[in-house]
mmCIF file of C-alpha atoms and ligand atoms in Angstrom:
data_model
loop_
_atom_site.group_PDB
_atom_site.id
_atom_site.type_symbol
_atom_site.label_atom_id
_atom_site.label_comp_id
_atom_site.label_asym_id
_atom_site.label_seq_id
_atom_site.Cartn_x
_atom_site.Cartn_y
_atom_site.Cartn_z
ATOM 1 C CA MET A 1 -9.159 -18.742 -1.564
ATOM 2 C CA ALA A 2 -7.511 -21.085 0.670
ATOM 3 C CA MET A 3 -3.591 -21.466 -0.542
ATOM 4 C CA GLY A 4 -4.107 -24.719 -2.548
ATOM 5 C CA ASP A 5 -6.898 -22.628 -4.426
ATOM 6 C CA LEU A 6 -4.343 -20.690 -5.839
ATOM 7 C CA ARG A 7 -2.312 -23.112 -7.961
ATOM 8 C CA GLY A 8 -2.866 -22.260 -11.946
ATOM 9 C CA LYS A 9 -4.827 -18.432 -11.245
ATOM 10 C CA VAL A 10 -3.082 -14.642 -11.552
ATOM 11 C CA ALA A 11 -2.161 -12.218 -9.228
ATOM 12 C CA VAL A 12 -1.567 -8.150 -10.177
ATOM 13 C CA ILE A 13 0.974 -6.881 -7.910
ATOM 14 C CA THR A 14 1.785 -3.174 -8.339
ATOM 15 C CA GLY A 15 5.207 -2.326 -7.081
ATOM 16 C CA ALA A 16 6.508 -5.412 -6.819
ATOM 17 C CA GLY A 17 10.226 -4.505 -7.170
ATOM 18 C CA SER A 18 10.570 -3.954 -3.825
ATOM 19 C CA GLY A 19 9.421 -4.800 -0.189
ATOM 20 C CA PHE A 20 6.093 -5.992 0.048
ATOM 21 C CA GLY A 21 5.628 -5.804 -3.471
ATOM 22 C CA ARG A 22 8.156 -8.355 -3.677
ATOM 23 C CA GLU A 23 7.239 -10.699 -1.260
ATOM 24 C CA PHE A 24 3.358 -11.043 -2.219
ATOM 25 C CA ALA A 25 4.808 -11.442 -5.541
ATOM 26 C CA ARG A 26 7.144 -14.983 -3.888
ATOM 27 C CA VAL A 27 4.220 -16.370 -1.584
ATOM 28 C CA ALA A 28 1.657 -16.110 -5.354
ATOM 29 C CA ALA A 29 3.886 -17.977 -6.957
ATOM 30 C CA GLY A 30 5.068 -20.582 -4.436
ATOM 31 C CA ALA A 31 1.769 -21.133 -4.605
ATOM 32 C CA GLY A 32 2.078 -22.305 -8.169
ATOM 33 C CA MET A 33 0.218 -18.604 -9.195
ATOM 34 C CA ALA A 34 1.328 -16.781 -12.305
ATOM 35 C CA VAL A 35 2.229 -13.145 -11.498
ATOM 36 C CA VAL A 36 1.919 -10.136 -13.237
ATOM 37 C CA LEU A 37 4.731 -7.711 -12.060
ATOM 38 C CA VAL A 38 4.720 -4.072 -12.265
ATOM 39 C CA ASP A 39 6.221 -1.167 -11.316
ATOM 40 C CA VAL A 40 8.299 1.736 -12.286
ATOM 41 C CA GLN A 41 11.684 1.369 -11.255
ATOM 42 C CA ALA A 42 12.979 -1.190 -13.833
ATOM 43 C CA ASP A 43 16.025 -2.209 -12.677
ATOM 44 C CA ALA A 44 14.299 -3.741 -9.788
ATOM 45 C CA LEU A 45 10.648 -5.384 -11.532
ATOM 46 C CA ALA A 46 13.503 -6.985 -13.700
ATOM 47 C CA GLU A 47 14.828 -8.681 -11.024
ATOM 48 C CA THR A 48 11.743 -10.160 -8.804
ATOM 49 C CA ALA A 49 10.173 -11.003 -12.881
ATOM 50 C CA ALA A 50 14.338 -12.905 -13.663
ATOM 51 C CA ALA A 51 14.514 -14.629 -9.904
ATOM 52 C CA LEU A 52 10.657 -15.832 -10.260
ATOM 53 C CA GLU A 53 10.941 -16.940 -13.663
ATOM 54 C CA ALA A 54 14.679 -19.124 -12.820
ATOM 55 C CA GLY A 55 11.806 -21.328 -10.362
ATOM 56 C CA GLY A 56 9.226 -22.100 -12.985
ATOM 57 C CA THR A 57 6.903 -18.803 -12.652
ATOM 58 C CA THR A 58 5.257 -17.248 -15.421
ATOM 59 C CA VAL A 59 6.154 -14.345 -15.182
ATOM 60 C CA MET A 60 4.113 -11.630 -17.493
ATOM 61 C CA GLN A 61 6.032 -7.568 -16.523
ATOM 62 C CA ARG A 62 5.008 -3.522 -17.262
ATOM 63 C CA ARG A 63 7.105 -0.430 -16.291
ATOM 64 C CA LEU A 64 4.399 1.532 -16.522
ATOM 65 C CA ASP A 65 2.685 4.461 -13.140
ATOM 66 C CA VAL A 66 0.436 3.715 -10.794
ATOM 67 C CA ALA A 67 -0.739 7.282 -10.973
ATOM 68 C CA ASP A 68 -1.438 6.822 -15.411
ATOM 69 C CA GLY A 69 -4.895 5.357 -15.070
ATOM 70 C CA HIS A 70 -4.111 4.505 -19.255
ATOM 71 C CA ALA A 71 -1.357 1.924 -18.873
ATOM 72 C CA LEU A 72 -3.922 0.241 -15.576
ATOM 73 C CA GLN A 73 -6.498 -0.413 -17.982
ATOM 74 C CA THR A 74 -3.830 -1.084 -20.256
ATOM 75 C CA LEU A 75 -2.593 -3.734 -18.465
ATOM 76 C CA ALA A 76 -6.278 -4.864 -17.158
ATOM 77 C CA HIS A 77 -6.538 -5.327 -21.228
ATOM 78 C CA ASP A 78 -3.684 -7.148 -21.453
ATOM 79 C CA ALA A 79 -3.229 -9.067 -18.580
ATOM 80 C CA TRP A 80 -6.856 -10.481 -19.318
ATOM 81 C CA ALA A 81 -6.503 -11.504 -23.049
ATOM 82 C CA ARG A 82 -3.076 -13.104 -22.130
ATOM 83 C CA PHE A 83 -4.315 -14.836 -18.644
ATOM 84 C CA GLY A 84 -8.139 -14.514 -19.268
ATOM 85 C CA ALA A 85 -9.091 -13.783 -15.705
ATOM 86 C CA VAL A 86 -7.325 -12.129 -13.010
ATOM 87 C CA HIS A 87 -7.666 -12.964 -9.544
ATOM 88 C CA LEU A 88 -5.227 -11.219 -7.045
ATOM 89 C CA LEU A 89 -4.837 -8.010 -7.293
ATOM 90 C CA PHE A 90 -2.693 -5.729 -4.678
ATOM 91 C CA ASN A 91 -2.354 -2.067 -4.870
ATOM 92 C CA ASN A 92 0.748 -1.720 -3.577
ATOM 93 C CA ALA A 93 3.202 0.525 -4.751
ATOM 94 C CA GLY A 94 3.550 3.109 -2.496
ATOM 95 C CA VAL A 95 5.985 6.710 -2.361
ATOM 96 C CA GLY A 96 6.248 8.573 1.119
ATOM 97 C CA THR A 97 6.780 12.588 1.796
ATOM 98 C CA THR A 98 7.431 14.525 5.664
ATOM 99 C CA GLY A 99 7.133 18.481 6.932
ATOM 100 C CA MET A 100 5.111 20.396 8.360
ATOM 101 C CA VAL A 101 1.067 19.490 6.635
ATOM 102 C CA TRP A 102 1.271 23.762 5.406
ATOM 103 C CA GLU A 103 5.101 23.083 4.080
ATOM 104 C CA ALA A 104 4.240 20.830 1.708
ATOM 105 C CA SER A 105 4.982 21.176 -2.274
ATOM 106 C CA VAL A 106 2.517 21.056 -4.043
ATOM 107 C CA GLN A 107 4.306 18.790 -6.276
ATOM 108 C CA ASP A 108 4.705 16.755 -2.912
ATOM 109 C CA TRP A 109 1.488 16.663 -2.715
ATOM 110 C CA GLU A 110 0.795 15.168 -5.794
ATOM 111 C CA TRP A 111 2.597 12.857 -6.445
ATOM 112 C CA VAL A 112 1.790 10.734 -2.837
ATOM 113 C CA LEU A 113 -1.832 10.885 -4.020
ATOM 114 C CA GLY A 114 -1.276 10.596 -7.474
ATOM 115 C CA VAL A 115 0.808 7.004 -6.321
ATOM 116 C CA ASN A 116 -0.239 5.667 -3.183
ATOM 117 C CA LEU A 117 -4.421 7.324 -4.005
ATOM 118 C CA TRP A 118 -5.175 7.208 -7.700
ATOM 119 C CA GLY A 119 -2.844 4.215 -7.639
ATOM 120 C CA ALA A 120 -5.393 2.062 -6.112
ATOM 121 C CA ILE A 121 -8.410 3.902 -7.528
ATOM 122 C CA HIS A 122 -7.087 2.823 -10.898
ATOM 123 C CA GLY A 123 -6.635 -0.460 -9.859
ATOM 124 C CA VAL A 124 -10.045 -0.924 -8.463
ATOM 125 C CA ARG A 125 -11.448 0.507 -11.713
ATOM 126 C CA ALA A 126 -9.080 -0.979 -14.377
ATOM 127 C CA PHE A 127 -9.974 -4.327 -12.432
ATOM 128 C CA VAL A 128 -12.837 -4.964 -10.440
ATOM 129 C CA PRO A 129 -15.322 -4.455 -13.345
ATOM 130 C CA ARG A 130 -13.585 -7.413 -14.904
ATOM 131 C CA MET A 131 -13.517 -9.684 -12.074
ATOM 132 C CA LEU A 132 -17.139 -9.793 -11.234
ATOM 133 C CA GLU A 133 -17.633 -10.482 -15.163
ATOM 134 C CA ALA A 134 -15.868 -13.654 -14.776
ATOM 135 C CA ALA A 135 -17.866 -14.691 -11.291
ATOM 136 C CA ALA A 136 -20.743 -13.922 -13.483
ATOM 137 C CA GLY A 137 -19.150 -15.865 -16.312
ATOM 138 C CA ASP A 138 -18.207 -18.513 -14.009
ATOM 139 C CA PRO A 139 -19.492 -20.070 -10.718
ATOM 140 C CA GLY A 140 -16.392 -21.422 -9.163
ATOM 141 C CA TYR A 141 -13.894 -17.849 -10.197
ATOM 142 C CA ARG A 142 -12.511 -16.053 -6.694
ATOM 143 C CA GLY A 143 -11.700 -12.753 -7.487
ATOM 144 C CA HIS A 144 -9.941 -11.149 -4.151
ATOM 145 C CA VAL A 145 -8.106 -7.147 -3.822
ATOM 146 C CA VAL A 146 -6.242 -5.693 -1.620
ATOM 147 C CA ASN A 147 -4.994 -2.285 -1.111
ATOM 148 C CA THR A 148 -2.420 -1.548 0.369
ATOM 149 C CA ALA A 149 -2.845 1.597 3.100
ATOM 150 C CA SER A 150 -1.197 1.433 6.664
ATOM 151 C CA VAL A 151 -1.445 2.436 10.366
ATOM 152 C CA ALA A 152 -1.486 5.919 9.375
ATOM 153 C CA GLY A 153 -4.482 5.448 7.225
ATOM 154 C CA LEU A 154 -5.990 4.664 10.957
ATOM 155 C CA VAL A 155 -3.777 7.456 13.309
ATOM 156 C CA ASP A 156 -2.092 10.967 11.838
ATOM 157 C CA PRO A 157 1.429 11.264 12.699
ATOM 158 C CA PRO A 158 2.392 14.377 12.668
ATOM 159 C CA LEU A 159 5.476 15.382 9.349
ATOM 160 C CA THR A 160 3.848 12.957 6.891
ATOM 161 C CA GLY A 161 1.092 14.450 5.663
ATOM 162 C CA PRO A 162 0.144 13.978 3.049
ATOM 163 C CA TYR A 163 0.914 9.643 2.998
ATOM 164 C CA ASN A 164 -1.759 10.185 5.932
ATOM 165 C CA VAL A 165 -3.866 11.894 4.106
ATOM 166 C CA ALA A 166 -3.763 9.759 1.375
ATOM 167 C CA LYS A 167 -3.692 6.737 3.914
ATOM 168 C CA HIS A 168 -7.285 7.413 5.091
ATOM 169 C CA ALA A 169 -8.351 7.504 1.291
ATOM 170 C CA VAL A 170 -6.964 4.333 0.739
ATOM 171 C CA VAL A 171 -8.805 3.228 3.349
ATOM 172 C CA SER A 172 -11.676 4.988 2.829
ATOM 173 C CA LEU A 173 -11.718 3.565 -0.572
ATOM 174 C CA SER A 174 -11.226 -0.029 0.867
ATOM 175 C CA GLU A 175 -14.138 -0.215 3.791
ATOM 176 C CA THR A 176 -16.958 1.738 0.473
ATOM 177 C CA LEU A 177 -15.476 -1.784 -1.789
ATOM 178 C CA TYR A 178 -16.204 -3.915 0.821
ATOM 179 C CA GLN A 179 -19.486 -1.881 1.124
ATOM 180 C CA ASP A 180 -20.253 -2.489 -2.373
ATOM 181 C CA LEU A 181 -18.965 -5.304 -3.444
ATOM 182 C CA SER A 182 -21.770 -6.720 -0.584
ATOM 183 C CA LEU A 183 -24.232 -5.964 -2.949
ATOM 184 C CA VAL A 184 -23.618 -7.809 -5.415
ATOM 185 C CA GLY A 185 -22.809 -11.278 -4.652
ATOM 186 C CA ASP A 186 -20.051 -12.962 -1.872
ATOM 187 C CA ARG A 187 -17.293 -14.186 -5.051
ATOM 188 C CA VAL A 188 -14.651 -10.611 -5.006
ATOM 189 C CA GLY A 189 -13.995 -9.818 -2.485
ATOM 190 C CA CYS A 190 -11.053 -7.251 -0.285
ATOM 191 C CA SER A 191 -8.626 -6.744 2.470
ATOM 192 C CA VAL A 192 -7.140 -3.679 3.441
ATOM 193 C CA LEU A 193 -3.707 -3.988 4.569
ATOM 194 C CA CYS A 194 -2.355 -1.136 7.394
ATOM 195 C CA PRO A 195 1.087 -2.126 8.839
ATOM 196 C CA SER A 196 3.176 0.229 10.825
ATOM 197 C CA TRP A 197 6.588 0.357 9.730
ATOM 198 C CA VAL A 198 8.343 -1.932 8.414
ATOM 199 C CA GLY A 199 12.122 -2.685 6.774
ATOM 200 C CA THR A 200 11.359 -2.293 2.687
ATOM 201 C CA GLY A 201 12.456 1.012 0.541
ATOM 202 C CA ILE A 202 10.544 3.026 1.499
ATOM 203 C CA ALA A 203 12.332 5.077 3.368
ATOM 204 C CA ARG A 204 14.345 6.091 -0.461
ATOM 205 C CA ALA A 205 10.912 5.896 -1.837
ATOM 206 C CA ASP A 206 12.287 9.631 -3.595
ATOM 207 C CA ARG A 207 14.423 7.164 -6.519
ATOM 208 C CA ASN A 208 11.837 7.134 -8.710
ATOM 209 C CA ARG A 209 10.796 10.882 -8.537
ATOM 210 C CA ASP A 210 10.862 13.513 -11.420
ATOM 211 C CA PRO A 211 13.984 14.989 -10.316
ATOM 212 C CA ARG A 212 12.460 17.840 -11.009
ATOM 213 C CA ALA A 213 9.854 18.401 -8.839
ATOM 214 C CA VAL A 214 9.722 21.251 -6.269
ATOM 215 C CA ARG A 215 10.299 18.704 -2.957
ATOM 216 C CA THR A 216 10.087 20.194 0.625
ATOM 217 C CA ARG A 217 12.686 21.833 1.938
ATOM 218 C CA THR A 218 12.219 22.197 5.451
ATOM 219 C CA ARG A 219 13.861 21.688 8.626
ATOM 220 C CA ALA A 220 10.495 19.606 9.582
ATOM 221 C CA ALA A 221 10.950 17.436 6.214
ATOM 222 C CA ALA A 222 14.807 16.558 7.203
ATOM 223 C CA VAL A 223 13.195 16.192 11.178
ATOM 224 C CA GLY A 224 10.881 13.921 9.608
ATOM 225 C CA GLN A 225 13.231 11.971 7.046
ATOM 226 C CA ALA A 226 15.705 11.803 9.829
ATOM 227 C CA LEU A 227 13.337 10.048 11.963
ATOM 228 C CA VAL A 228 11.655 7.589 8.672
ATOM 229 C CA ASP A 229 14.615 6.180 8.121
ATOM 230 C CA LYS A 230 15.347 5.158 11.458
ATOM 231 C CA VAL A 231 12.124 3.721 12.542
ATOM 232 C CA VAL A 232 11.940 1.956 8.939
ATOM 233 C CA SER A 233 15.953 0.075 10.123
ATOM 234 C CA SER A 234 15.042 -0.298 12.411
ATOM 235 C CA ALA A 235 11.802 -1.817 12.347
ATOM 236 C CA LYS A 236 11.769 -6.124 12.962
ATOM 237 C CA THR A 237 8.402 -7.347 11.595
ATOM 238 C CA THR A 238 9.467 -7.924 7.522
ATOM 239 C CA ALA A 239 8.077 -7.339 4.835
ATOM 240 C CA ALA A 240 8.930 -11.114 4.306
ATOM 241 C CA ASP A 241 5.501 -11.457 7.533
ATOM 242 C CA VAL A 242 3.789 -9.201 6.289
ATOM 243 C CA ALA A 243 2.401 -11.305 3.029
ATOM 244 C CA ARG A 244 2.481 -13.906 4.910
ATOM 245 C CA LEU A 245 -0.123 -12.921 6.958
ATOM 246 C CA THR A 246 -1.604 -11.492 4.141
ATOM 247 C CA PHE A 247 -2.376 -13.891 2.685
ATOM 248 C CA GLU A 248 -3.777 -15.717 5.627
ATOM 249 C CA ALA A 249 -6.086 -12.689 5.867
ATOM 250 C CA ILE A 250 -7.089 -14.005 2.473
ATOM 251 C CA ALA A 251 -7.302 -17.443 3.140
ATOM 252 C CA GLU A 252 -9.786 -16.317 5.119
ATOM 253 C CA ARG A 253 -11.457 -12.954 3.789
ATOM 254 C CA ARG A 254 -10.983 -11.116 6.719
ATOM 255 C CA PHE A 255 -10.831 -7.886 5.850
ATOM 256 C CA TRP A 256 -8.617 -6.138 7.973
ATOM 257 C CA ILE A 257 -4.605 -7.274 8.349
ATOM 258 C CA LEU A 258 -2.596 -5.133 10.811
ATOM 259 C CA PRO A 259 -0.004 -7.533 11.448
ATOM 260 C CA HIS A 260 1.136 -5.213 14.028
ATOM 261 C CA PRO A 261 -1.020 -5.864 17.037
ATOM 262 C CA GLN A 262 0.328 -2.997 19.716
ATOM 263 C CA ALA A 263 -0.008 -0.229 17.438
ATOM 264 C CA LEU A 264 -3.729 -0.753 17.243
ATOM 265 C CA ASP A 265 -2.977 1.526 21.136
ATOM 266 C CA ALA A 266 -3.730 4.710 19.325
ATOM 267 C CA VAL A 267 -6.216 3.451 16.723
ATOM 268 C CA ARG A 268 -8.669 3.217 19.799
ATOM 269 C CA ALA A 269 -7.103 5.952 21.089
ATOM 270 C CA ARG A 270 -8.351 8.251 18.099
ATOM 271 C CA HIS A 271 -11.695 5.837 18.328
ATOM 272 C CA GLU A 272 -12.634 7.097 22.254
ATOM 273 C CA ALA A 273 -10.916 10.845 21.813
ATOM 274 C CA LEU A 274 -13.331 10.603 18.906
ATOM 275 C CA LEU A 275 -16.539 9.685 20.375
ATOM 276 C CA ALA A 276 -15.342 11.866 23.599
ATOM 277 C CA HIS A 277 -15.592 14.737 21.431
ATOM 278 C CA ALA A 278 -11.613 15.030 22.761
ATOM 279 C CA PRO A 279 -8.748 16.675 20.627
ATOM 280 C CA PRO A 280 -7.241 13.527 19.067
ATOM 281 C CA PRO A 281 -4.529 12.348 20.758
ATOM 282 C CA ASP A 282 0.334 11.490 19.959
ATOM 283 C CA PRO A 283 -0.538 8.816 17.966
ATOM 284 C CA TYR A 284 3.493 8.208 19.917
ATOM 285 C CA ALA A 285 1.567 8.297 22.478
ATOM 286 C CA ALA A 286 3.396 3.989 23.825
ATOM 287 C CA LEU A 287 6.818 5.874 22.574
ATOM 288 C CA PRO A 288 7.283 9.772 24.948
ATOM 289 C CA GLN A 289 11.033 9.251 23.723
ATOM 290 C CA LEU A 290 10.135 9.624 19.703
ATOM 291 C CA ARG A 291 7.871 12.338 20.689
ATOM 292 C CA ARG A 292 10.739 14.091 22.823
ATOM 293 C CA GLN A 293 12.877 13.594 19.701
ATOM 294 C CA ILE A 294 11.258 15.769 17.530
ATOM 295 C CA LEU A 295 10.636 18.276 19.479
ATOM 296 C CA ASP A 296 14.646 18.502 20.402
ATOM 297 C CA ALA A 297 15.078 18.269 16.295
ATOM 298 C CA LEU A 298 12.376 20.701 15.870
ATOM 299 C CA HIS A 299 14.186 22.869 18.002
ATOM 300 C CA ALA A 300 17.357 23.152 18.161
ATOM 301 C CA PRO A 301 18.876 26.506 18.016
HETATM 302 N N1 NAD B 401 7.388 -0.530 4.901
HETATM 303 C C1 NAD B 401 6.483 0.460 6.035
HETATM 304 O O1 NAD B 401 7.033 0.383 6.775
HETATM 305 C C2 NAD B 401 5.367 0.316 5.383
HETATM 306 C C3 NAD B 401 4.175 1.408 5.972
HETATM 307 C C4 NAD B 401 3.117 0.610 5.767
HETATM 308 C C5 NAD B 401 2.491 0.615 4.523
HETATM 309 N N2 NAD B 401 3.225 0.723 4.022
HETATM 310 C C6 NAD B 401 3.204 1.043 2.124
HETATM 311 O O2 NAD B 401 3.726 -0.559 1.712
HETATM 312 C C7 NAD B 401 3.811 -0.374 0.267
HETATM 313 C C8 NAD B 401 4.694 -0.874 -0.354
HETATM 314 O O3 NAD B 401 6.415 -0.582 0.150
HETATM 315 P P1 NAD B 401 7.387 -0.430 0.743
HETATM 316 O O4 NAD B 401 7.038 -0.428 2.026
HETATM 317 O O5 NAD B 401 7.468 -2.202 0.386
HETATM 318 O O6 NAD B 401 8.404 0.423 0.353
HETATM 319 P P2 NAD B 401 9.168 -0.009 -1.257
HETATM 320 O O7 NAD B 401 9.860 1.335 -1.683
HETATM 321 O O8 NAD B 401 9.839 -1.678 -0.805
HETATM 322 O O9 NAD B 401 8.652 -0.805 -2.173
HETATM 323 C C9 NAD B 401 7.363 -0.344 -3.411
HETATM 324 C C10 NAD B 401 7.508 -0.380 -4.526
HETATM 325 O O10 NAD B 401 6.831 0.965 -5.014
HETATM 326 C C11 NAD B 401 7.020 1.275 -6.149
HETATM 327 N N3 NAD B 401 6.902 2.235 -6.708
HETATM 328 C C12 NAD B 401 6.836 3.326 -6.470
HETATM 329 N N4 NAD B 401 5.878 4.459 -7.427
HETATM 330 C C13 NAD B 401 5.639 3.420 -7.463
HETATM 331 C C14 NAD B 401 4.801 3.894 -9.184
HETATM 332 N N5 NAD B 401 4.454 5.224 -9.481
HETATM 333 N N6 NAD B 401 4.162 3.490 -9.965
HETATM 334 C C15 NAD B 401 4.959 1.845 -9.789
HETATM 335 N N7 NAD B 401 5.261 1.841 -9.209
HETATM 336 C C16 NAD B 401 6.018 2.298 -7.986
HETATM 337 C C17 NAD B 401 8.984 1.589 -6.277
HETATM 338 O O11 NAD B 401 9.360 1.876 -7.623
HETATM 339 C C18 NAD B 401 9.114 -0.425 -5.110
HETATM 340 O O12 NAD B 401 10.187 -0.536 -5.146
HETATM 341 C C19 NAD B 401 3.117 1.519 0.311
HETATM 342 O O13 NAD B 401 1.817 1.343 -0.099
HETATM 343 C C20 NAD B 401 4.049 1.565 0.919
HETATM 344 O O14 NAD B 401 3.016 2.850 1.904
HETATM 345 C C21 NAD B 401 4.356 0.801 3.798
#
């Protein structure tokens, strides 16, 4: 769907209170779309909504947890009731934890898989059947789903186990969605977004966490958190850059959205190793000092 075709259409964006989600909402609003904004953090959600409403955009906002499938079904029902259809769906809300994969608490696993993976599954289940129905009933209808995964869905950096597992699964969900959609027509498409590090609120994902949750509090978790803080705060690509590239991909109906070409060397190395029956190479091979820092921090007396 070219930008010009988006005027008067409707976009649903999860995680719209911050980072990529907020920028998707800005671009959608700028293209003349109505936006349905979803976030679990009420103040951030209200801030995005107010800024867009002030610019004249029609906004529906809903505070909900994307891990709650009923809440997403109700949202889809209500969005259709209000607007008659939804054209773009961004399954984008995400959170992360750090630590050795064997140390992560069950609540860490459940939280990270609940938001990143189940959030996208619930979004697909709630919206795609309605999008296909809209396409069947209206020859002019076009729909598109964008799932936010990560480079961590294509390679497996150390110290972010639950996040890697969730993002690989989101890539798999998206590739399967692509294959299944291709069996039923060409008017609903999908893409998967796989960025490397970008300066957003992701390193402070804990801000929206149940304070009673059992968190992984080990040295490796602290080392991983320090690493994430560093790479996110020093990232050069902005969330606005990622949103622009994402809308370009939607216009071209391109499946892979890969904003960091340099990160693809590690993806290539992983696949070549796999084909050669070799063990997984270091995803940080291009940044040997990073691995050195991790090892020094882990093994310091
Ligand atoms: N920033 C990066 O470096 C990076 C890289 C690759 C992928 N990603 C992915 O991009 C997506 C967006 O993250 P971001 O970087 O913009 O971070 P962010 O923290 O700025 O934004 C994420 C938003 O999701 C919301 N959210 C968290 N839990 C939620 C829940 N249970 N239900 C609904 N909303 C919830 C947060 O309140 C926040 O507004 C995530 O899926 C993340 O994993 C980020």
